[in-house]
Amino acid sequence: MVLHTSPYPSAFLSFLSRLSWAFVFPCYWLLDRLLASCVATSLEKRRRSQDPCSFLALGVLISTPLYLVLLLASLPFALIGFLLWAPLQTIRNPYIYSHQKPDKHGAEQGVSAGTEAALAEWRPQGRSFCFGSANVCLLPDSLARFNNLADTQRRAREVGKRIRNGASRPQIKIYIDSPTNTSISAASFCSLATQGFRRTSSLDHRPEPVVTTETENEALTECPVHPSGGTSSDCPIHSTEAQNSSECPLHSNAEEHAPDCAVHQFADPQSSGECPVHSNIIQNSEDCPLHPAGVQISITSPDSEPVEDEKGNHQTGDGDTGSLESRTASRESLVRFHAADGGISPNNTLSQHRTSVFKRQIGRKRRHGDDSFDHEISAFFPANLDFLCLQEVFDRRAADRLRRQLHRYFPFVLSDVGRYGWKGCCSRFKFLNSGLLLASRYPILDAHYECFPNGRSEDALAAKGVLFAKVQVGCSAQEQRVVGYITCTHLHAIEGDSSVRCEQLDMLLEWGAEFRRSTLGPTDEEKVLEDQVAFDVILGDLNFDNCSSEDKLEQQHSLFTHYKDPCRLGPGEDKPWALGTLLDTSGLYDEEVSSPESLQKVMENEEGRKEYLVFPASKNHCPSQKGRKIPLKGNGRRIDYILYKEEGLQPDWKVDIEEFSFITQLAGLTDHLSVAARLVVSTGEEET
């Protein structure tokens, strides 16, 4: 299927659309500004209360009558433009696909790497892929103010910058040789980071083994048990008495025959002529209790970024605290702890030792109970983010600004998704599109959009629906394409309409199955063999949580039998570490949550979560969250989801989750927390 790179099938129709919008836009902009002047955010109210005679208040008094007069004058032109624009929407394409080729002077080192990985041969040990989802609330400014947000155009540019900075930031990994020493304090890291380290341009590269001189090797041959000035007779390993004894000098009797012991691996160390501790076989073993912990640090970073043409180049400022210049967030969010054999090779390909890390669970971050994956609250989007789904990208100009920013990291973007006016199932007039946007580092092969026909009330004014995409992530040895399926959606938002959301989930599953059937098989001459499916993921704002009593219907939907929610224990019960993603809009501009780092700290505190998150509705529900003393259920309303299918993709292939993150990098720019998950796709084969 050919992807739509233009909103209309011909250049002439595109010209007519631009001409008609030129007539409509002045009226649209003036109406937006007039309504915006009547709805103030809490920040604007605070400033006006502090200085009633401020220039801001005076400007509103002068501009409001002026907007009204100009709006009335522009109405005739808007009517002419609307009569030309509305019929064109019936033949408009449902999305726009854009591809920006990597620039050799650009900033995105990961852009070309992701494209090359899609064409590279799929290795037997599999790969890992990172997915992100965020509701960015880029409504027209007058409508965004009802969510206590303003200045949509500035926020769109800033959202793109922060996401790009988070995903393309230097990825710092600390490898620790000893399983007993798997933590380094932030202060220690700060002192280490200032000394300078070798930088690499790979996506995720483990340091090479340290090359030592002959003199250094001689120094290492000293036994670490007895001091350098001691004798072999004093050593519990090298002494004749110890060698003739059946007991291990390093273990208690209960561990006499421990298979991992460095001494037990040599049946006769005296005759072998090799030290059982320093032999080459086990010298670098992390199980050796005698070797001191060795720390290796790898820092990967993209090239320097090009100068931006837009006004307002990226600088550290009040509104950009999520940038790379933040030292605090770098210490708290960029450090990764891994065992010595737990590195990931370039292009997200898993090393042969990765499985051992999963089983042994060494060097993990925070876990709970039987969870086999990491989970955290991060001030940054994950480094090397592969796929990003955004919701509520409604405003057209804001979408263009956001897309330009994202294209500096993501080469493939699907934007302007949805319908306007009257079209097909969208029987009601649609003033806004679906608000969905999908950005990818891997080539998009196919895409399809469906509009929900059952929207109600004000939600029916937007063409909410589902965006399906098929991406290529590799190629098998038999020249089969390895692909992944991504579903982006935003469900009905009106509270109490559970039946509407359940109907939309039914349609989502039905449409998704049909899209996979129609795109998986060999339908053209270019494909001889059927594609191999690596993953099937659903991302988006589902507008229900797993703890509210009002959302019981959605919680028990069959969606959760086909797809797995990593934050969910069962219907009505989340895992203890799961966090709500809907923020209380009244506190968006409080100093305590004004930056990604400060919001991260608040979310890590139970009292802070009660203050700034929206919680599931209950009988004791209060209009305001602040100062509530009654017990609250869960950790807030979690309405943003990342779901994945574990089975049924390929025989012997398996999808596991490696880490899940709640992200605060968009603090002050939206009323949602973002979520991200890294999935590991393993084939069950062994590399030869």
XYZ file of C-alpha atoms in Angstrom:
688
model
C 0.000 0.000 0.000
C 1.233 3.474 -0.870
C 1.530 5.833 2.092
C -0.112 9.229 1.726
C 2.503 11.978 1.631
C -0.013 14.723 0.843
C -3.452 15.483 2.286
C -5.000 15.343 -1.198
C -4.471 13.137 -4.244
C -3.546 16.033 -6.536
C -1.630 19.288 -6.299
C -4.626 21.261 -7.554
C -6.841 20.038 -4.724
C -4.090 20.865 -2.252
C -3.971 24.394 -3.669
C -7.729 24.781 -3.290
C -7.509 23.585 0.304
C -4.787 26.093 1.150
C -6.753 28.865 -0.536
C -9.942 28.052 1.342
C -8.070 27.853 4.661
C -6.530 31.265 3.968
C -10.060 32.689 3.967
C -11.115 30.763 7.090
C -7.993 31.203 9.213
C -8.370 34.900 10.224
C -11.832 34.228 11.631
C -10.643 31.020 13.313
C -7.655 32.761 14.918
C -9.647 35.779 16.105
C -12.350 33.561 17.617
C -9.698 31.521 19.388
C -8.041 34.657 20.804
C -11.385 36.135 21.863
C -12.371 33.023 23.814
C -8.875 32.704 25.260
C -9.054 36.216 26.666
C -12.142 35.187 28.625
C -10.600 32.058 30.181
C -7.550 32.616 32.371
C -5.187 29.961 33.682
C -4.318 29.743 37.376
C -0.915 31.228 36.614
C -2.465 34.267 34.923
C -4.932 34.697 37.793
C -2.068 34.596 40.274
C -0.133 37.256 38.384
C -3.183 39.493 38.112
C -3.925 39.180 41.820
C -0.363 40.147 42.655
C -0.488 43.175 40.365
C -4.059 44.229 39.428
C -2.752 47.115 37.333
C -0.307 44.972 35.382
C 0.230 45.257 31.671
C -1.339 41.823 31.208
C -4.689 42.892 32.645
C -4.599 46.129 30.642
C -3.858 44.216 27.460
C -6.865 41.973 27.954
C -9.187 44.946 28.391
C -7.940 46.503 25.159
C -7.601 43.386 23.018
C -10.994 41.812 23.737
C -13.107 44.521 22.024
C -10.604 44.660 19.176
C -10.820 40.895 18.601
C -14.603 41.103 18.556
C -14.684 43.856 15.917
C -12.178 42.104 13.665
C -14.004 38.795 14.084
C -17.235 40.308 12.798
C -15.366 41.814 9.836
C -13.791 38.477 8.902
C -17.017 36.451 8.962
C -17.957 36.995 5.259
C -14.540 35.803 4.087
C -14.705 32.825 6.456
C -18.079 31.813 5.008
C -16.690 31.824 1.460
C -13.675 29.798 2.541
C -15.832 27.305 4.446
C -18.056 26.654 1.422
C -14.941 25.799 -0.566
C -13.162 23.899 2.220
C -15.970 21.609 3.470
C -16.539 19.618 0.219
C -12.799 18.994 -0.108
C -12.754 17.081 3.170
C -14.701 14.205 1.637
C -11.689 13.295 -0.536
C -8.983 14.196 1.937
C -6.471 11.500 2.897
C -6.802 10.301 6.520
C -3.151 10.975 7.439
C 0.079 12.523 6.163
C 3.252 10.460 6.050
C 6.520 12.381 6.162
C 10.052 11.036 5.907
C 13.086 13.173 6.568
C 16.312 11.655 5.314
C 19.245 11.769 7.717
C 21.514 14.750 7.296
C 25.228 14.077 7.685
C 25.485 17.352 9.592
C 22.365 16.602 11.660
C 22.078 15.750 15.286
C 20.432 12.375 15.104
C 23.022 9.644 15.187
C 20.204 7.219 15.936
C 18.255 8.147 12.787
C 20.536 6.363 10.354
C 21.180 3.574 12.842
C 17.480 2.799 13.151
C 17.045 2.711 9.369
C 20.073 0.476 8.915
C 18.830 -1.851 11.655
C 15.545 -2.290 9.795
C 17.431 -3.544 6.748
C 19.977 -5.579 8.698
C 19.674 -9.295 9.239
C 17.669 -10.267 12.304
C 19.998 -11.955 14.772
C 18.867 -15.099 16.583
C 19.236 -13.541 20.034
C 16.653 -10.904 19.142
C 16.381 -7.182 19.830
C 14.878 -4.692 22.216
C 12.492 -1.878 21.258
C 11.401 1.150 23.263
C 7.862 2.565 23.057
C 6.529 5.828 24.461
C 3.080 7.371 24.782
C 2.015 10.862 25.867
C -1.118 13.005 25.870
C 0.190 16.504 25.069
C -3.106 18.474 25.100
C -2.315 20.582 22.004
C -5.843 21.888 21.576
C -6.585 25.346 20.211
C -5.482 27.770 22.895
C -9.014 28.701 23.985
C -9.953 25.043 24.555
C -6.649 24.123 26.208
C -7.309 26.762 28.852
C -10.167 24.665 30.218
C -7.398 22.248 31.215
C -5.431 25.135 32.761
C -2.948 25.188 29.866
C -2.125 28.084 27.562
C 0.111 29.122 24.658
C -0.356 26.015 22.547
C 2.196 27.017 19.904
C 5.002 27.498 22.426
C 4.110 24.295 24.212
C 4.157 22.328 20.945
C 7.690 23.439 20.159
C 8.820 22.813 23.730
C 7.237 19.334 23.843
C 9.143 18.391 20.702
C 12.406 19.711 22.095
C 12.102 17.888 25.387
C 11.167 14.581 23.796
C 14.036 14.898 21.331
C 16.503 15.836 24.043
C 15.416 12.964 26.255
C 15.538 10.332 23.529
C 18.842 11.479 22.011
C 20.662 12.267 25.255
C 23.959 10.529 26.078
C 23.210 7.119 27.515
C 25.442 6.439 30.502
C 25.881 2.860 31.621
C 27.958 1.734 34.583
C 29.120 -1.888 34.452
C 30.072 -3.446 37.785
C 32.061 -6.666 37.895
C 30.984 -7.741 41.376
C 27.426 -8.949 42.044
C 27.780 -7.752 45.635
C 28.402 -4.126 44.697
C 25.653 -3.019 42.355
C 25.063 0.567 43.394
C 26.906 3.817 43.003
C 25.693 6.919 44.711
C 24.736 10.011 42.769
C 27.577 11.898 44.416
C 30.061 9.279 43.308
C 28.755 9.451 39.775
C 29.011 13.222 39.773
C 32.667 13.028 40.716
C 33.322 10.324 38.143
C 31.576 12.120 35.336
C 33.790 15.173 35.622
C 36.957 13.222 34.909
C 36.135 12.515 31.265
C 35.455 9.171 29.610
C 35.710 7.590 26.223
C 32.723 8.506 24.060
C 31.300 6.261 21.386
C 28.788 6.924 18.640
C 26.981 3.605 18.852
C 23.479 3.408 20.236
C 24.319 1.316 23.220
C 27.908 0.137 23.386
C 29.643 -1.750 26.119
C 33.244 -0.713 26.813
C 35.999 -2.802 25.310
C 38.141 -4.872 27.673
C 40.839 -2.783 29.267
C 44.241 -3.380 27.692
C 46.952 -3.637 30.315
C 50.696 -3.513 30.014
C 53.028 -6.274 31.085
C 53.871 -4.372 34.249
C 50.203 -4.078 35.144
C 49.726 -7.811 34.598
C 52.544 -8.560 36.973
C 50.890 -6.452 39.615
C 47.668 -8.366 39.239
C 49.341 -11.725 39.763
C 49.591 -11.072 43.476
C 47.084 -13.061 45.440
C 44.346 -10.769 46.844
C 43.942 -12.941 49.933
C 47.311 -12.512 51.535
C 49.164 -9.166 51.447
C 51.908 -8.573 48.939
C 54.477 -8.863 51.670
C 53.146 -12.189 52.913
C 54.142 -15.700 51.988
C 52.239 -18.467 50.279
C 52.222 -20.460 53.504
C 49.971 -17.822 55.034
C 47.466 -17.941 52.208
C 44.316 -20.048 52.766
C 44.448 -21.097 49.130
C 48.128 -21.505 48.300
C 49.243 -23.131 51.536
C 49.978 -26.853 51.429
C 47.627 -27.476 54.334
C 44.751 -25.806 52.567
C 45.343 -27.673 49.337
C 45.391 -31.037 51.114
C 42.193 -30.223 53.002
C 38.778 -31.284 51.723
C 37.217 -28.092 53.010
C 37.081 -24.915 51.003
C 39.013 -22.093 52.676
C 36.510 -19.526 51.391
C 33.174 -21.178 52.144
C 31.493 -22.499 55.246
C 30.758 -26.182 55.572
C 27.217 -25.541 54.331
C 28.672 -24.279 51.059
C 31.489 -26.789 50.887
C 30.747 -27.861 47.346
C 29.472 -24.592 45.935
C 29.705 -24.967 42.130
C 30.395 -21.258 41.590
C 33.410 -21.207 43.888
C 36.608 -20.250 42.133
C 38.556 -22.843 44.133
C 36.151 -25.742 43.519
C 36.534 -25.414 39.776
C 40.049 -26.871 40.041
C 40.192 -30.416 41.314
C 43.950 -30.298 41.772
C 45.207 -26.722 41.825
C 48.721 -27.771 42.850
C 49.268 -30.007 39.847
C 47.681 -27.593 37.421
C 50.265 -24.951 38.109
C 47.636 -22.227 37.859
C 46.138 -20.143 40.572
C 42.429 -21.010 40.840
C 41.680 -17.339 41.400
C 43.778 -15.665 38.722
C 43.567 -18.198 35.916
C 42.386 -16.819 32.610
C 39.360 -19.061 32.706
C 37.772 -17.378 35.671
C 39.713 -14.181 36.034
C 36.821 -12.031 34.910
C 34.085 -14.126 36.476
C 31.628 -12.069 38.452
C 31.216 -15.034 40.820
C 34.763 -14.818 42.123
C 34.581 -13.632 45.746
C 38.182 -12.413 45.715
C 38.342 -9.977 42.841
C 37.629 -6.368 43.763
C 34.718 -4.756 41.990
C 35.841 -3.215 38.723
C 33.752 -0.431 37.283
C 33.549 0.393 33.584
C 31.653 3.389 32.330
C 30.381 3.843 28.795
C 28.883 7.096 27.561
C 27.143 7.218 24.211
C 26.083 10.507 22.714
C 24.904 11.782 19.351
C 26.749 14.412 17.398
C 26.227 18.075 18.147
C 22.915 19.441 17.020
C 22.510 21.866 14.129
C 21.414 25.425 14.743
C 17.683 25.715 14.502
C 16.153 28.117 12.027
C 13.129 28.929 14.157
C 13.115 31.775 16.578
C 13.747 30.579 20.089
C 16.621 28.159 19.676
C 17.052 25.686 22.478
C 18.538 27.334 25.511
C 18.332 26.637 29.176
C 15.480 28.653 30.528
C 12.571 28.640 32.866
C 10.461 26.595 30.525
C 13.139 24.154 29.479
C 14.210 22.426 32.627
C 13.942 19.059 30.959
C 16.940 19.665 28.721
C 20.282 17.963 28.902
C 21.808 20.777 30.890
C 20.035 19.557 34.025
C 22.716 17.954 36.197
C 20.282 16.705 38.797
C 18.166 14.772 36.335
C 21.278 13.362 34.718
C 22.388 11.814 37.978
C 18.956 10.522 38.892
C 17.720 9.398 35.514
C 20.622 8.668 33.196
C 22.651 6.232 35.270
C 22.091 2.572 34.460
C 23.423 -0.264 36.564
C 24.253 -3.538 34.858
C 26.329 -6.601 35.600
C 29.583 -7.094 33.752
C 28.013 -9.466 31.239
C 24.820 -7.509 30.730
C 25.740 -5.135 27.914
C 23.694 -4.548 24.808
C 25.448 -4.482 21.503
C 24.791 -1.713 18.970
C 21.470 -1.272 17.189
C 19.510 -2.622 20.162
C 20.675 -6.186 19.473
C 20.824 -8.295 22.590
C 24.104 -9.926 23.470
C 24.343 -13.627 24.220
C 24.745 -12.878 27.912
C 21.509 -10.911 28.174
C 19.475 -13.945 29.177
C 21.681 -14.599 32.168
C 21.020 -11.077 33.396
C 17.259 -11.675 33.299
C 17.553 -14.907 35.290
C 19.967 -13.705 37.899
C 18.485 -10.237 38.357
C 21.794 -8.566 39.119
C 22.139 -4.806 39.152
C 18.455 -4.080 38.840
C 16.867 -0.792 39.704
C 13.643 -0.875 41.700
C 11.501 -3.996 41.770
C 8.505 -5.231 43.653
C 7.549 -8.784 44.455
C 7.829 -11.165 41.529
C 8.254 -8.488 38.859
C 10.927 -9.565 36.401
C 11.438 -6.091 34.942
C 12.565 -2.659 36.053
C 10.158 0.162 36.803
C 10.943 3.751 37.635
C 9.797 7.351 37.703
C 12.104 9.193 35.335
C 12.648 12.856 34.535
C 13.589 11.917 30.957
C 12.190 9.944 28.082
C 14.224 6.760 27.612
C 17.386 7.058 25.568
C 17.104 5.497 22.116
C 13.316 5.777 22.038
C 12.139 3.846 18.961
C 8.408 4.591 18.691
C 6.315 7.449 20.069
C 2.532 7.789 20.069
C 1.042 11.182 20.937
C -2.576 12.089 21.600
C -4.475 15.406 21.427
C -2.269 16.935 18.732
C -5.355 18.774 17.460
C -4.135 22.226 16.484
C -2.775 22.235 12.927
C -0.061 24.854 13.415
C 1.041 23.253 16.673
C 1.233 19.882 14.913
C 3.556 21.356 12.272
C 5.872 22.807 14.924
C 5.895 19.555 16.860
C 6.569 17.471 13.754
C 9.567 19.615 12.780
C 11.086 19.085 16.202
C 10.440 15.345 16.226
C 11.884 14.930 12.744
C 15.286 15.851 14.111
C 15.259 12.491 15.897
C 12.504 10.406 14.275
C 12.857 10.084 10.482
C 9.325 8.676 9.956
C 6.178 10.466 11.169
C 2.435 9.980 10.626
C 0.594 13.207 11.451
C -2.647 15.100 10.770
C -4.502 11.836 11.346
C -8.280 11.826 10.996
C -11.103 13.528 9.168
C -12.703 16.947 9.048
C -16.237 17.888 8.084
C -18.526 15.042 7.010
C -17.114 11.735 5.850
C -18.315 8.124 5.973
C -18.915 6.838 9.495
C -18.174 10.275 10.883
C -21.763 11.376 10.267
C -21.435 14.355 12.590
C -19.404 17.341 11.528
C -15.837 17.082 12.784
C -14.189 20.336 13.797
C -11.009 18.551 14.946
C -9.106 15.544 13.646
C -8.198 12.493 15.770
C -5.235 14.237 17.454
C -3.028 11.148 16.952
C 0.603 11.285 15.883
C 3.043 8.407 15.444
C 6.813 8.917 15.201
C 9.197 6.071 14.400
C 12.895 5.427 13.956
C 12.065 2.416 11.779
C 10.529 2.534 8.281
C 6.733 2.551 8.172
C 5.465 0.079 5.576
C 1.731 0.569 5.871
C -0.803 2.618 7.815
C -4.562 2.711 8.231
C -6.991 4.919 10.150
C -10.511 4.189 11.368
C -12.894 6.694 12.966
C -15.071 5.743 15.938
C -18.724 6.214 14.860
C -20.206 6.321 18.376
C -18.787 9.527 19.851
C -21.117 11.529 22.065
C -21.480 15.062 23.347
C -18.432 17.305 22.868
C -16.266 14.271 22.144
C -18.172 13.798 18.883
C -16.705 17.062 17.584
C -13.315 15.368 17.183
C -12.630 12.476 14.797
C -11.296 10.179 17.508
C -10.326 6.767 16.248
C -7.491 4.289 15.767
C -4.268 4.550 13.784
C -2.699 1.244 12.757
C 0.872 1.075 11.495
C 3.158 -1.675 10.252
C 6.900 -1.061 10.623
C 9.909 -2.994 9.428
C 12.458 -3.752 12.149
C 14.744 -6.224 10.399
C 15.205 -8.955 7.849
C 15.618 -12.689 8.423
C 18.302 -14.903 6.928
C 15.690 -16.188 4.461
C 15.081 -12.581 3.329
C 11.783 -12.410 5.174
C 10.878 -9.007 6.511
C 10.639 -8.832 10.296
C 7.843 -6.406 11.118
C 5.984 -4.995 14.077
C 2.410 -3.741 14.473
C 1.640 -0.555 16.405
C -1.836 0.657 17.335
C -2.369 4.238 18.516
C -5.717 5.330 19.906
C -7.599 7.806 22.069
C -10.927 6.625 23.463
C -14.098 8.460 24.439
C -13.462 10.824 27.357
C -16.900 11.528 28.850
C -17.192 10.077 32.365
C -19.889 7.489 32.869
C -19.977 6.389 29.214
C -18.441 2.973 29.859
C -20.582 1.309 27.195
C -19.231 3.704 24.557
C -15.628 2.907 25.450
C -16.314 -0.843 25.473
C -17.818 -0.585 21.986
C -14.734 1.296 20.848
C -12.462 -1.401 22.315
C -14.462 -4.032 20.427
C -13.996 -2.087 17.195
C -10.293 -1.635 17.927
C -9.754 -5.389 18.231
C -11.827 -6.117 15.123
C -10.146 -3.458 12.976
C -6.704 -4.464 14.228
C -7.211 -8.124 13.304
C -8.410 -7.111 9.838
C -5.436 -4.787 9.320
C -2.985 -7.546 10.236
C -4.700 -10.058 7.952
C -4.651 -7.673 5.015
C -1.019 -6.618 5.408
C 0.751 -9.749 6.652
C 0.422 -12.123 3.708
C 2.284 -11.928 0.357
C 0.034 -9.578 -1.590
C 2.461 -8.269 -4.213
C 5.367 -9.409 -6.341
C 7.990 -7.944 -4.029
C 7.101 -10.334 -1.191
C 7.632 -14.044 -1.711
C 7.515 -15.140 1.912
C 5.140 -14.057 4.644
C 6.421 -11.399 7.024
C 7.572 -12.427 10.489
C 5.908 -10.474 13.301
C 8.181 -9.365 16.137
C 5.673 -7.451 18.275
C 2.115 -6.159 18.454
C 1.666 -3.129 20.735
C -1.240 -0.821 21.652
C -0.494 2.673 22.941
C -2.740 5.547 23.896
C -5.092 7.320 26.253
C -7.934 4.907 27.016
C -9.706 7.320 29.397
C -10.412 4.708 32.063
C -8.339 3.372 34.920
C -8.042 -0.016 36.541
C -9.164 1.025 40.025
C -12.308 3.153 39.655
C -15.570 1.412 40.459
C -17.207 3.318 37.568
C -14.837 1.675 35.077
C -15.588 -1.971 35.904
C -16.879 -2.720 32.400
C -13.670 -1.561 30.745
C -11.519 -3.317 33.338
C -13.094 -6.670 32.437
C -12.928 -6.187 28.672
C -11.491 -8.965 26.512
C -8.755 -6.562 25.399
C -6.783 -7.606 28.467
C -6.983 -11.272 27.523
C -5.367 -10.573 24.142
C -2.857 -7.983 25.335
C -0.887 -7.709 28.548
C -0.803 -4.628 30.746
C 2.523 -4.648 32.663
C 1.083 -2.447 35.439
C -1.966 -4.561 36.122
C -2.518 -7.450 38.525
C -6.124 -8.040 37.530
C -9.464 -6.265 37.070
C -9.690 -3.504 39.654
C -6.159 -4.000 40.987
C -2.887 -2.450 39.844
C 0.587 -3.399 40.947
C 1.719 -1.414 44.011
C 4.312 0.561 42.053
C 1.894 1.572 39.249
C 1.368 5.326 39.117
C -1.541 7.464 37.977
C -0.940 9.468 34.814
C -3.651 12.133 35.122
C -2.491 15.272 36.915
C -4.701 17.617 38.905
C -4.888 20.652 36.609
C -5.264 23.132 39.476
C -1.676 22.487 40.568
C 0.125 22.493 37.213
C 1.927 25.768 37.943
C 2.895 25.108 41.551
C 6.600 25.504 42.172
C 6.781 21.978 43.595
C 5.942 20.464 40.177
C 7.181 23.158 37.806
C 10.148 21.172 36.437
C 10.707 17.536 35.416
C 13.049 16.972 38.361
C 10.723 18.482 40.965
C 7.692 16.628 39.597
C 9.715 13.413 39.669
C 10.497 13.912 43.360
C 6.850 14.683 44.149
C 5.676 11.537 42.347
C 8.125 9.439 44.356
C 6.452 10.632 47.567
C 3.076 9.266 48.632
C 1.875 12.575 50.063
C 2.966 14.361 46.904
C 0.979 11.961 44.754
C -2.134 12.622 46.833
C -1.650 16.331 46.297
C -1.076 16.456 42.537
C -2.656 13.360 40.976
C -6.313 12.751 40.155
C -7.511 9.683 42.036
C -10.235 7.159 41.212
C -13.703 8.439 41.993
C -15.297 7.198 45.205
C -18.308 7.903 47.359
C -16.227 10.386 49.304
C -15.073 12.162 46.158
C -14.283 15.818 46.720
C -14.181 18.532 44.041
C -10.607 19.427 44.950
C -7.748 17.044 45.556
C -5.770 19.395 47.752
C -5.986 18.962 51.491
C -7.978 15.741 51.289
C -7.673 13.676 54.474
C -9.725 10.605 53.510
C -7.918 7.449 52.349
C -7.246 7.322 48.622
C -7.333 4.148 46.571
C -4.247 3.261 44.552
C -1.677 5.740 43.268
C -3.887 7.847 41.021
C -5.897 7.373 37.832
C -3.753 5.538 35.284
C -5.461 6.183 31.944
C -2.403 6.087 29.634
C -1.512 2.558 28.570
C 1.117 0.497 26.782
C -0.182 -3.015 26.069
C 1.644 -5.785 24.234
C 0.889 -9.257 22.946
C 3.034 -12.007 24.446
C 2.117 -14.983 22.284
C 0.771 -15.886 18.882
C 3.282 -13.815 16.902
C 5.816 -16.385 15.657
C 6.511 -19.977 16.780
C 9.090 -20.043 19.594
C 9.311 -16.230 19.604
C 8.652 -14.475 22.879
C 8.090 -10.872 23.916
C 9.127 -9.816 27.416
C 9.101 -6.418 29.041
C 12.465 -5.176 30.263
C 11.529 -1.872 31.880
C 8.557 0.434 32.393
C 8.814 4.158 33.117
C 6.529 6.951 34.253
C 8.007 10.119 32.789
C 7.833 13.674 34.131
C 9.810 15.420 31.372
C 6.744 17.270 30.063
C 6.059 18.953 33.421
C 4.216 22.254 32.956
C 3.383 21.449 29.315
C 0.528 18.946 29.700
C -1.817 17.517 32.308
C -0.623 13.927 31.851
C 2.425 11.941 32.818
C 4.026 10.118 29.909
C 4.717 6.384 29.915
C 7.385 4.285 28.224
C 8.221 0.596 28.011
C 11.133 -1.366 26.564
C 10.252 -4.757 25.109
C 12.697 -7.572 24.407
C 11.909 -9.842 21.456
C 13.719 -13.193 21.633
C 13.514 -15.875 18.957
C 14.415 -18.915 21.049
C 17.324 -19.722 18.741
C 21.014 -19.883 19.459
C 23.468 -17.864 17.453
C 26.046 -19.980 15.647
